[in-house]
Amino acid sequence: MRRPSEAERSACWELEIDFDRAVTVGDGTLAVNSDAPSHDAAVALRCGREHPTPGPEFTELGAWPFTSYSGDLVVSTIDGPEPELCKQLLDADRKYRVRVWAKGRDTARDAFERLQGEVYPITGLEEYVIDFETP
């Protein structure tokens, strides 16, 4: 999130998304492309010094430079659930290295097709760990 006095920046849905890549990082914004549409994914946010790598069932999608602004994060998906505000998760005006891991992406599309129309909301297809590491 930006402070009220800050200049406008692109929101995640305004980034030029490359659907061949799982993660797109912009100015204070990060977008993750799921392998299955319209489902609720579990997301864990971590911040601080390096954390242990998630277990072997997780695959690292990459690492990128990331700049915080207000220090607050809004976590949301395109079609729900409601955005979640994480107050002061990050330090304001600080540079981070953001690393993203995922579990379940390889089976998410097939699982989504099986469950569509049978279960709502569709949950449990994918999990993500997003780690904002401080230098």
Tab-separated table of N, CA and C in Angstrom:
chain	number	residue	atom	x	y	z
A	1	MET	N	0.847	-1.192	0.000
A	1	MET	CA	0.000	0.000	0.000
A	1	MET	C	0.878	1.236	0.000
A	2	ARG	N	0.358	2.281	-0.583
A	2	ARG	CA	1.091	3.542	-0.568
A	2	ARG	C	0.453	4.471	0.456
A	3	ARG	N	1.198	5.463	0.863
A	3	ARG	CA	0.650	6.481	1.750
A	3	ARG	C	-0.226	7.414	0.922
A	4	PRO	N	-1.168	8.104	1.544
A	4	PRO	CA	-2.042	9.012	0.776
A	4	PRO	C	-1.277	10.074	-0.007
A	5	SER	N	-0.118	10.504	0.480
A	5	SER	CA	0.632	11.565	-0.181
A	5	SER	C	1.525	11.064	-1.315
A	6	GLU	N	1.656	9.756	-1.467
A	6	GLU	CA	2.561	9.216	-2.480
A	6	GLU	C	1.930	9.214	-3.869
A	7	ALA	N	2.798	9.257	-4.869
A	7	ALA	CA	2.341	9.210	-6.257
A	7	ALA	C	1.724	7.846	-6.555
A	8	GLU	N	0.818	7.837	-7.512
A	8	GLU	CA	0.175	6.589	-7.925
A	8	GLU	C	1.209	5.623	-8.490
A	9	ARG	N	1.010	4.343	-8.224
A	9	ARG	CA	1.800	3.271	-8.831
A	9	ARG	C	0.838	2.234	-9.362
A	10	SER	N	1.317	1.420	-10.268
A	10	SER	CA	0.464	0.374	-10.830
A	10	SER	C	0.063	-0.617	-9.747
A	11	ALA	N	-1.206	-1.012	-9.765
A	11	ALA	CA	-1.670	-2.092	-8.904
A	11	ALA	C	-1.315	-3.411	-9.588
A	12	CYS	N	-1.440	-4.520	-8.857
A	12	CYS	CA	-1.011	-5.804	-9.425
A	12	CYS	C	-1.760	-6.135	-10.702
A	13	TRP	N	-3.042	-5.778	-10.785
A	13	TRP	CA	-3.808	-6.104	-11.996
A	13	TRP	C	-3.467	-5.183	-13.170
A	14	GLU	N	-2.668	-4.146	-12.932
A	14	GLU	CA	-2.248	-3.236	-13.995
A	14	GLU	C	-0.844	-3.544	-14.508
A	15	LEU	N	-0.161	-4.510	-13.886
A	15	LEU	CA	1.166	-4.886	-14.348
A	15	LEU	C	1.062	-5.592	-15.694
A	16	GLU	N	2.122	-5.523	-16.483
A	16	GLU	CA	2.174	-6.308	-17.709
A	16	GLU	C	2.513	-7.739	-17.319
A	17	ILE	N	1.495	-8.565	-17.228
A	17	ILE	CA	1.661	-9.933	-16.750
A	17	ILE	C	2.140	-10.823	-17.891
A	18	ASP	N	3.205	-11.559	-17.629
A	18	ASP	CA	3.689	-12.566	-18.561
A	18	ASP	C	3.196	-13.909	-18.032
A	19	PHE	N	2.195	-14.485	-18.703
A	19	PHE	CA	1.568	-15.703	-18.184
A	19	PHE	C	2.467	-16.935	-18.317
A	20	ASP	N	3.619	-16.779	-18.965
A	20	ASP	CA	4.581	-17.874	-19.002
A	20	ASP	C	5.418	-17.914	-17.728
A	21	ARG	N	5.350	-16.838	-16.930
A	21	ARG	CA	6.062	-16.790	-15.660
A	21	ARG	C	5.055	-16.841	-14.529
A	22	ALA	N	5.417	-17.478	-13.440
A	22	ALA	CA	4.501	-17.602	-12.308
A	22	ALA	C	4.372	-16.319	-11.511
A	23	VAL	N	5.440	-15.505	-11.490
A	23	VAL	CA	5.460	-14.321	-10.631
A	23	VAL	C	5.905	-13.110	-11.442
A	24	THR	N	5.209	-11.995	-11.241
A	24	THR	CA	5.600	-10.714	-11.828
A	24	THR	C	5.763	-9.729	-10.678
A	25	VAL	N	6.895	-9.044	-10.632
A	25	VAL	CA	7.154	-8.078	-9.565
A	25	VAL	C	7.264	-6.699	-10.190
A	26	GLY	N	6.510	-5.743	-9.639
A	26	GLY	CA	6.553	-4.365	-10.098
A	26	GLY	C	6.969	-3.448	-8.965
A	27	ASP	N	6.688	-2.191	-9.111
A	27	ASP	CA	7.055	-1.179	-8.124
A	27	ASP	C	6.144	-1.299	-6.908
A	28	GLY	N	6.614	-1.963	-5.871
A	28	GLY	CA	5.822	-2.150	-4.659
A	28	GLY	C	4.663	-3.115	-4.827
A	29	THR	N	4.693	-3.921	-5.899
A	29	THR	CA	3.583	-4.819	-6.214
A	29	THR	C	4.115	-6.163	-6.675
A	30	LEU	N	3.432	-7.219	-6.289
A	30	LEU	CA	3.802	-8.564	-6.700
A	30	LEU	C	2.545	-9.299	-7.126
A	31	ALA	N	2.561	-9.936	-8.287
A	31	ALA	CA	1.422	-10.717	-8.771
A	31	ALA	C	1.868	-12.143	-9.005
A	32	VAL	N	1.059	-13.096	-8.528
A	32	VAL	CA	1.329	-14.520	-8.726
A	32	VAL	C	0.244	-15.076	-9.619
A	33	ASN	N	0.644	-15.735	-10.697
A	33	ASN	CA	-0.317	-16.377	-11.599
A	33	ASN	C	-0.548	-17.805	-11.155
A	34	SER	N	-1.795	-18.121	-10.849
A	34	SER	CA	-2.149	-19.478	-10.465
A	34	SER	C	-2.233	-20.366	-11.708
A	35	ASP	N	-2.073	-21.665	-11.500
A	35	ASP	CA	-2.272	-22.614	-12.596
A	35	ASP	C	-3.725	-23.042	-12.725
A	36	ALA	N	-4.584	-22.590	-11.830
A	36	ALA	CA	-6.006	-22.932	-11.897
A	36	ALA	C	-6.824	-21.699	-11.560
A	37	PRO	N	-7.892	-21.420	-12.305
A	37	PRO	CA	-8.692	-20.227	-12.045
A	37	PRO	C	-9.669	-20.409	-10.878
A	38	SER	N	-10.141	-19.297	-10.363
A	38	SER	CA	-11.278	-19.252	-9.433
A	38	SER	C	-11.204	-20.222	-8.269
A	39	HIS	N	-10.151	-20.110	-7.478
A	39	HIS	CA	-10.091	-20.910	-6.264
A	39	HIS	C	-9.357	-20.115	-5.187
A	40	ASP	N	-9.557	-20.525	-3.947
A	40	ASP	CA	-8.881	-19.884	-2.826
A	40	ASP	C	-7.565	-20.607	-2.560
A	41	ALA	N	-6.466	-19.868	-2.554
A	41	ALA	CA	-5.154	-20.454	-2.297
A	41	ALA	C	-4.659	-20.013	-0.923
A	42	ALA	N	-3.939	-20.901	-0.254
A	42	ALA	CA	-3.335	-20.563	1.034
A	42	ALA	C	-2.041	-19.805	0.787
A	43	VAL	N	-1.873	-18.661	1.484
A	43	VAL	CA	-0.674	-17.835	1.328
A	43	VAL	C	-0.101	-17.536	2.703
A	44	ALA	N	1.195	-17.831	2.880
A	44	ALA	CA	1.893	-17.489	4.114
A	44	ALA	C	2.882	-16.385	3.807
A	45	LEU	N	2.829	-15.298	4.567
A	45	LEU	CA	3.763	-14.180	4.408
A	45	LEU	C	4.779	-14.225	5.538
A	46	ARG	N	6.057	-14.035	5.180
A	46	ARG	CA	7.112	-14.002	6.190
A	46	ARG	C	7.990	-12.794	5.916
A	47	CYS	N	8.560	-12.241	6.975
A	47	CYS	CA	9.388	-11.052	6.818
A	47	CYS	C	10.512	-11.065	7.839
A	48	GLY	N	11.681	-10.585	7.421
A	48	GLY	CA	12.812	-10.460	8.335
A	48	GLY	C	14.052	-11.096	7.752
A	49	ARG	N	14.924	-11.547	8.622
A	49	ARG	CA	16.129	-12.246	8.166
A	49	ARG	C	15.729	-13.552	7.495
A	50	GLU	N	16.678	-14.175	6.814
A	50	GLU	CA	16.355	-15.396	6.070
A	50	GLU	C	15.677	-16.434	6.948
A	51	HIS	N	14.668	-17.063	6.371
A	51	HIS	CA	13.935	-18.128	7.037
A	51	HIS	C	14.338	-19.461	6.408
A	52	PRO	N	14.071	-20.555	7.085
A	52	PRO	CA	14.357	-21.854	6.475
A	52	PRO	C	13.545	-22.017	5.191
A	53	THR	N	14.122	-22.702	4.229
A	53	THR	CA	13.414	-23.001	2.992
A	53	THR	C	12.240	-23.920	3.315
A	54	PRO	N	11.068	-23.674	2.714
A	54	PRO	CA	9.947	-24.601	2.942
A	54	PRO	C	10.335	-26.025	2.541
A	55	GLY	N	9.563	-26.990	2.989
A	55	GLY	CA	9.870	-28.402	2.751
A	55	GLY	C	9.986	-28.770	1.280
A	56	PRO	N	10.413	-30.000	1.006
A	56	PRO	CA	10.674	-30.432	-0.363
A	56	PRO	C	9.436	-30.461	-1.261
A	57	GLU	N	8.250	-30.419	-0.668
A	57	GLU	CA	7.024	-30.393	-1.486
A	57	GLU	C	6.800	-29.022	-2.127
A	58	PHE	N	7.563	-28.008	-1.688
A	58	PHE	CA	7.479	-26.661	-2.260
A	58	PHE	C	8.577	-26.468	-3.301
A	59	THR	N	8.250	-25.725	-4.351
A	59	THR	CA	9.202	-25.368	-5.400
A	59	THR	C	9.416	-23.869	-5.364
A	60	GLU	N	10.673	-23.426	-5.387
A	60	GLU	CA	10.930	-21.984	-5.412
A	60	GLU	C	10.657	-21.450	-6.810
A	61	LEU	N	9.827	-20.409	-6.886
A	61	LEU	CA	9.465	-19.802	-8.164
A	61	LEU	C	10.425	-18.699	-8.560
A	62	GLY	N	11.206	-18.183	-7.603
A	62	GLY	CA	12.186	-17.156	-7.922
A	62	GLY	C	12.395	-16.188	-6.786
A	63	ALA	N	13.306	-15.234	-7.018
A	63	ALA	CA	13.625	-14.187	-6.046
A	63	ALA	C	13.865	-12.889	-6.804
A	64	TRP	N	13.343	-11.777	-6.238
A	64	TRP	CA	13.390	-10.491	-6.923
A	64	TRP	C	13.591	-9.369	-5.913
A	65	PRO	N	14.170	-8.244	-6.356
A	65	PRO	CA	14.210	-7.066	-5.478
A	65	PRO	C	12.802	-6.500	-5.311
A	66	PHE	N	12.512	-6.003	-4.122
A	66	PHE	CA	11.186	-5.463	-3.817
A	66	PHE	C	11.365	-4.277	-2.881
A	67	THR	N	10.669	-3.182	-3.135
A	67	THR	CA	10.731	-2.004	-2.280
A	67	THR	C	9.393	-1.818	-1.584
A	68	SER	N	9.426	-1.677	-0.267
A	68	SER	CA	8.195	-1.356	0.459
A	68	SER	C	8.035	0.159	0.464
A	69	TYR	N	6.839	0.613	0.704
A	69	TYR	CA	6.582	2.046	0.808
A	69	TYR	C	6.028	2.337	2.192
A	70	SER	N	4.760	2.117	2.413
A	70	SER	CA	4.189	2.394	3.734
A	70	SER	C	4.540	1.304	4.748
A	71	GLY	N	4.900	0.125	4.270
A	71	GLY	CA	5.127	-1.016	5.146
A	71	GLY	C	3.910	-1.901	5.282
A	72	ASP	N	2.751	-1.409	4.849
A	72	ASP	CA	1.525	-2.193	4.881
A	72	ASP	C	1.394	-2.979	3.581
A	73	LEU	N	0.850	-4.176	3.680
A	73	LEU	CA	0.587	-4.994	2.500
A	73	LEU	C	-0.897	-5.287	2.409
A	74	VAL	N	-1.403	-5.343	1.201
A	74	VAL	CA	-2.750	-5.826	0.949
A	74	VAL	C	-2.611	-7.115	0.160
A	75	VAL	N	-3.162	-8.194	0.682
A	75	VAL	CA	-3.116	-9.493	0.021
A	75	VAL	C	-4.502	-9.781	-0.506
A	76	SER	N	-4.610	-10.045	-1.809
A	76	SER	CA	-5.930	-10.306	-2.376
A	76	SER	C	-5.819	-11.212	-3.584
A	77	THR	N	-6.947	-11.800	-3.953
A	77	THR	CA	-7.044	-12.557	-5.190
A	77	THR	C	-8.046	-11.850	-6.095
A	78	ILE	N	-8.018	-12.189	-7.364
A	78	ILE	CA	-8.863	-11.480	-8.323
A	78	ILE	C	-10.342	-11.636	-8.006
A	79	ASP	N	-10.762	-12.839	-7.593
A	79	ASP	CA	-12.199	-13.046	-7.380
A	79	ASP	C	-12.550	-13.468	-5.956
A	80	GLY	N	-11.753	-13.062	-4.990
A	80	GLY	CA	-12.088	-13.332	-3.592
A	80	GLY	C	-11.111	-14.312	-2.988
A	81	PRO	N	-11.042	-14.443	-1.683
A	81	PRO	CA	-11.848	-13.727	-0.692
A	81	PRO	C	-11.470	-12.250	-0.602
A	82	GLU	N	-12.114	-11.559	0.316
A	82	GLU	CA	-11.877	-10.132	0.478
A	82	GLU	C	-10.399	-9.844	0.730
A	83	PRO	N	-9.903	-8.701	0.248
A	83	PRO	CA	-8.499	-8.348	0.512
A	83	PRO	C	-8.208	-8.301	2.004
A	84	GLU	N	-7.023	-8.747	2.358
A	84	GLU	CA	-6.587	-8.748	3.760
A	84	GLU	C	-5.494	-7.701	3.921
A	85	LEU	N	-5.647	-6.829	4.879
A	85	LEU	CA	-4.651	-5.804	5.158
A	85	LEU	C	-3.695	-6.320	6.229
A	86	CYS	N	-2.409	-6.322	5.908
A	86	CYS	CA	-1.374	-6.708	6.866
A	86	CYS	C	-0.635	-5.436	7.272
A	87	LYS	N	-1.000	-4.866	8.416
A	87	LYS	CA	-0.423	-3.602	8.874
A	87	LYS	C	1.005	-3.802	9.345
A	88	GLN	N	1.892	-2.958	8.818
A	88	GLN	CA	3.292	-2.892	9.242
A	88	GLN	C	3.989	-4.253	9.236
A	89	LEU	N	3.665	-5.078	8.265
A	89	LEU	CA	4.399	-6.328	8.121
A	89	LEU	C	5.839	-6.028	7.705
A	90	LEU	N	5.984	-5.051	6.816
A	90	LEU	CA	7.304	-4.658	6.335
A	90	LEU	C	7.711	-3.340	6.974
A	91	ASP	N	9.009	-3.061	6.956
A	91	ASP	CA	9.474	-1.744	7.371
A	91	ASP	C	9.169	-0.761	6.250
A	92	ALA	N	8.771	0.436	6.602
A	92	ALA	CA	8.491	1.454	5.597
A	92	ALA	C	9.769	1.850	4.870
A	93	ASP	N	9.630	2.099	3.575
A	93	ASP	CA	10.732	2.624	2.758
A	93	ASP	C	11.991	1.771	2.864
A	94	ARG	N	11.834	0.486	2.669
A	94	ARG	CA	12.969	-0.435	2.780
A	94	ARG	C	13.039	-1.352	1.568
A	95	LYS	N	14.251	-1.727	1.213
A	95	LYS	CA	14.450	-2.664	0.113
A	95	LYS	C	14.520	-4.082	0.677
A	96	TYR	N	13.848	-4.997	0.000
A	96	TYR	CA	13.808	-6.402	0.381
A	96	TYR	C	14.195	-7.259	-0.814
A	97	ARG	N	14.423	-8.509	-0.526
A	97	ARG	CA	14.518	-9.533	-1.565
A	97	ARG	C	13.324	-10.437	-1.319
A	98	VAL	N	12.409	-10.482	-2.262
A	98	VAL	CA	11.216	-11.296	-2.080
A	98	VAL	C	11.423	-12.635	-2.790
A	99	ARG	N	11.165	-13.703	-2.051
A	99	ARG	CA	11.270	-15.062	-2.595
A	99	ARG	C	9.892	-15.703	-2.497
A	100	VAL	N	9.536	-16.463	-3.521
A	100	VAL	CA	8.210	-17.084	-3.576
A	100	VAL	C	8.373	-18.580	-3.823
A	101	TRP	N	7.690	-19.383	-3.003
A	101	TRP	CA	7.624	-20.832	-3.174
A	101	TRP	C	6.169	-21.229	-3.369
A	102	ALA	N	5.952	-22.343	-4.067
A	102	ALA	CA	4.590	-22.848	-4.283
A	102	ALA	C	4.554	-24.358	-4.128
A	103	LYS	N	3.391	-24.835	-3.714
A	103	LYS	CA	3.134	-26.273	-3.624
A	103	LYS	C	1.796	-26.540	-4.299
A	104	GLY	N	1.730	-27.560	-5.143
A	104	GLY	CA	0.470	-27.968	-5.749
A	104	GLY	C	0.179	-27.390	-7.121
A	105	ARG	N	1.057	-26.548	-7.639
A	105	ARG	CA	0.794	-25.943	-8.946
A	105	ARG	C	0.697	-26.988	-10.048
A	106	ASP	N	1.478	-28.056	-9.949
A	106	ASP	CA	1.516	-29.058	-11.016
A	106	ASP	C	0.212	-29.842	-11.135
A	107	THR	N	-0.564	-29.924	-10.070
A	107	THR	CA	-1.824	-30.681	-10.115
A	107	THR	C	-3.052	-29.780	-10.018
A	108	ALA	N	-2.841	-28.475	-9.897
A	108	ALA	CA	-3.959	-27.556	-9.636
A	108	ALA	C	-4.977	-27.527	-10.768
A	109	ARG	N	-4.535	-27.502	-12.010
A	109	ARG	CA	-5.465	-27.423	-13.140
A	109	ARG	C	-6.383	-28.644	-13.189
A	110	ASP	N	-5.817	-29.847	-13.092
A	110	ASP	CA	-6.635	-31.065	-13.132
A	110	ASP	C	-7.584	-31.128	-11.945
A	111	ALA	N	-7.106	-30.767	-10.761
A	111	ALA	CA	-7.966	-30.781	-9.570
A	111	ALA	C	-9.094	-29.775	-9.717
A	112	PHE	N	-8.805	-28.607	-10.271
A	112	PHE	CA	-9.835	-27.600	-10.481
A	112	PHE	C	-10.923	-28.133	-11.423
A	113	GLU	N	-10.521	-28.746	-12.526
A	113	GLU	CA	-11.494	-29.288	-13.486
A	113	GLU	C	-12.383	-30.345	-12.840
A	114	ARG	N	-11.806	-31.210	-11.995
A	114	ARG	CA	-12.584	-32.243	-11.301
A	114	ARG	C	-13.603	-31.650	-10.341
A	115	LEU	N	-13.218	-30.571	-9.656
A	115	LEU	CA	-14.063	-30.010	-8.595
A	115	LEU	C	-15.053	-28.959	-9.088
A	116	GLN	N	-14.841	-28.404	-10.272
A	116	GLN	CA	-15.694	-27.318	-10.744
A	116	GLN	C	-17.144	-27.778	-10.840
A	117	GLY	N	-18.033	-26.999	-10.245
A	117	GLY	CA	-19.450	-27.320	-10.227
A	117	GLY	C	-19.849	-28.259	-9.109
A	118	GLU	N	-18.874	-28.893	-8.465
A	118	GLU	CA	-19.140	-29.836	-7.377
A	118	GLU	C	-18.891	-29.206	-6.013
A	119	VAL	N	-17.895	-28.349	-5.946
A	119	VAL	CA	-17.468	-27.766	-4.674
A	119	VAL	C	-17.340	-26.258	-4.841
A	120	TYR	N	-17.861	-25.505	-3.856
A	120	TYR	CA	-17.674	-24.061	-3.873
A	120	TYR	C	-17.555	-23.562	-2.445
A	121	PRO	N	-16.575	-22.757	-2.121
A	121	PRO	CA	-15.458	-22.396	-2.995
A	121	PRO	C	-14.471	-23.547	-3.121
A	122	ILE	N	-13.731	-23.558	-4.215
A	122	ILE	CA	-12.695	-24.562	-4.407
A	122	ILE	C	-11.469	-24.108	-3.623
A	123	THR	N	-11.005	-24.955	-2.733
A	123	THR	CA	-9.858	-24.617	-1.882
A	123	THR	C	-8.854	-25.764	-1.901
A	124	GLY	N	-7.658	-25.497	-1.383
A	124	GLY	CA	-6.684	-26.554	-1.165
A	124	GLY	C	-5.905	-26.999	-2.381
A	125	LEU	N	-5.991	-26.272	-3.495
A	125	LEU	CA	-5.266	-26.692	-4.694
A	125	LEU	C	-3.803	-26.280	-4.657
A	126	GLU	N	-3.524	-25.094	-4.129
A	126	GLU	CA	-2.170	-24.558	-4.136
A	126	GLU	C	-1.875	-23.882	-2.806
A	127	GLU	N	-0.611	-23.857	-2.454
A	127	GLU	CA	-0.140	-23.090	-1.294
A	127	GLU	C	1.081	-22.297	-1.719
A	128	TYR	N	1.216	-21.112	-1.134
A	128	TYR	CA	2.342	-20.245	-1.455
A	128	TYR	C	2.996	-19.749	-0.174
A	129	VAL	N	4.308	-19.591	-0.209
A	129	VAL	CA	5.061	-18.927	0.840
A	129	VAL	C	5.751	-17.751	0.175
A	130	ILE	N	5.510	-16.543	0.697
A	130	ILE	CA	6.126	-15.326	0.170
A	130	ILE	C	6.957	-14.736	1.292
A	131	ASP	N	8.261	-14.687	1.050
A	131	ASP	CA	9.216	-14.305	2.086
A	131	ASP	C	9.906	-13.005	1.675
A	132	PHE	N	9.738	-11.961	2.493
A	132	PHE	CA	10.399	-10.683	2.279
A	132	PHE	C	11.654	-10.675	3.151
A	133	GLU	N	12.794	-10.966	2.542
A	133	GLU	CA	14.042	-11.077	3.295
A	133	GLU	C	14.711	-9.705	3.398
A	134	THR	N	15.237	-9.428	4.571
A	134	THR	CA	16.024	-8.218	4.766
A	134	THR	C	17.489	-8.548	4.552
A	135	PRO	N	18.240	-7.593	4.018
A	135	PRO	CA	19.661	-7.857	3.761
A	135	PRO	C	20.455	-8.042	5.056
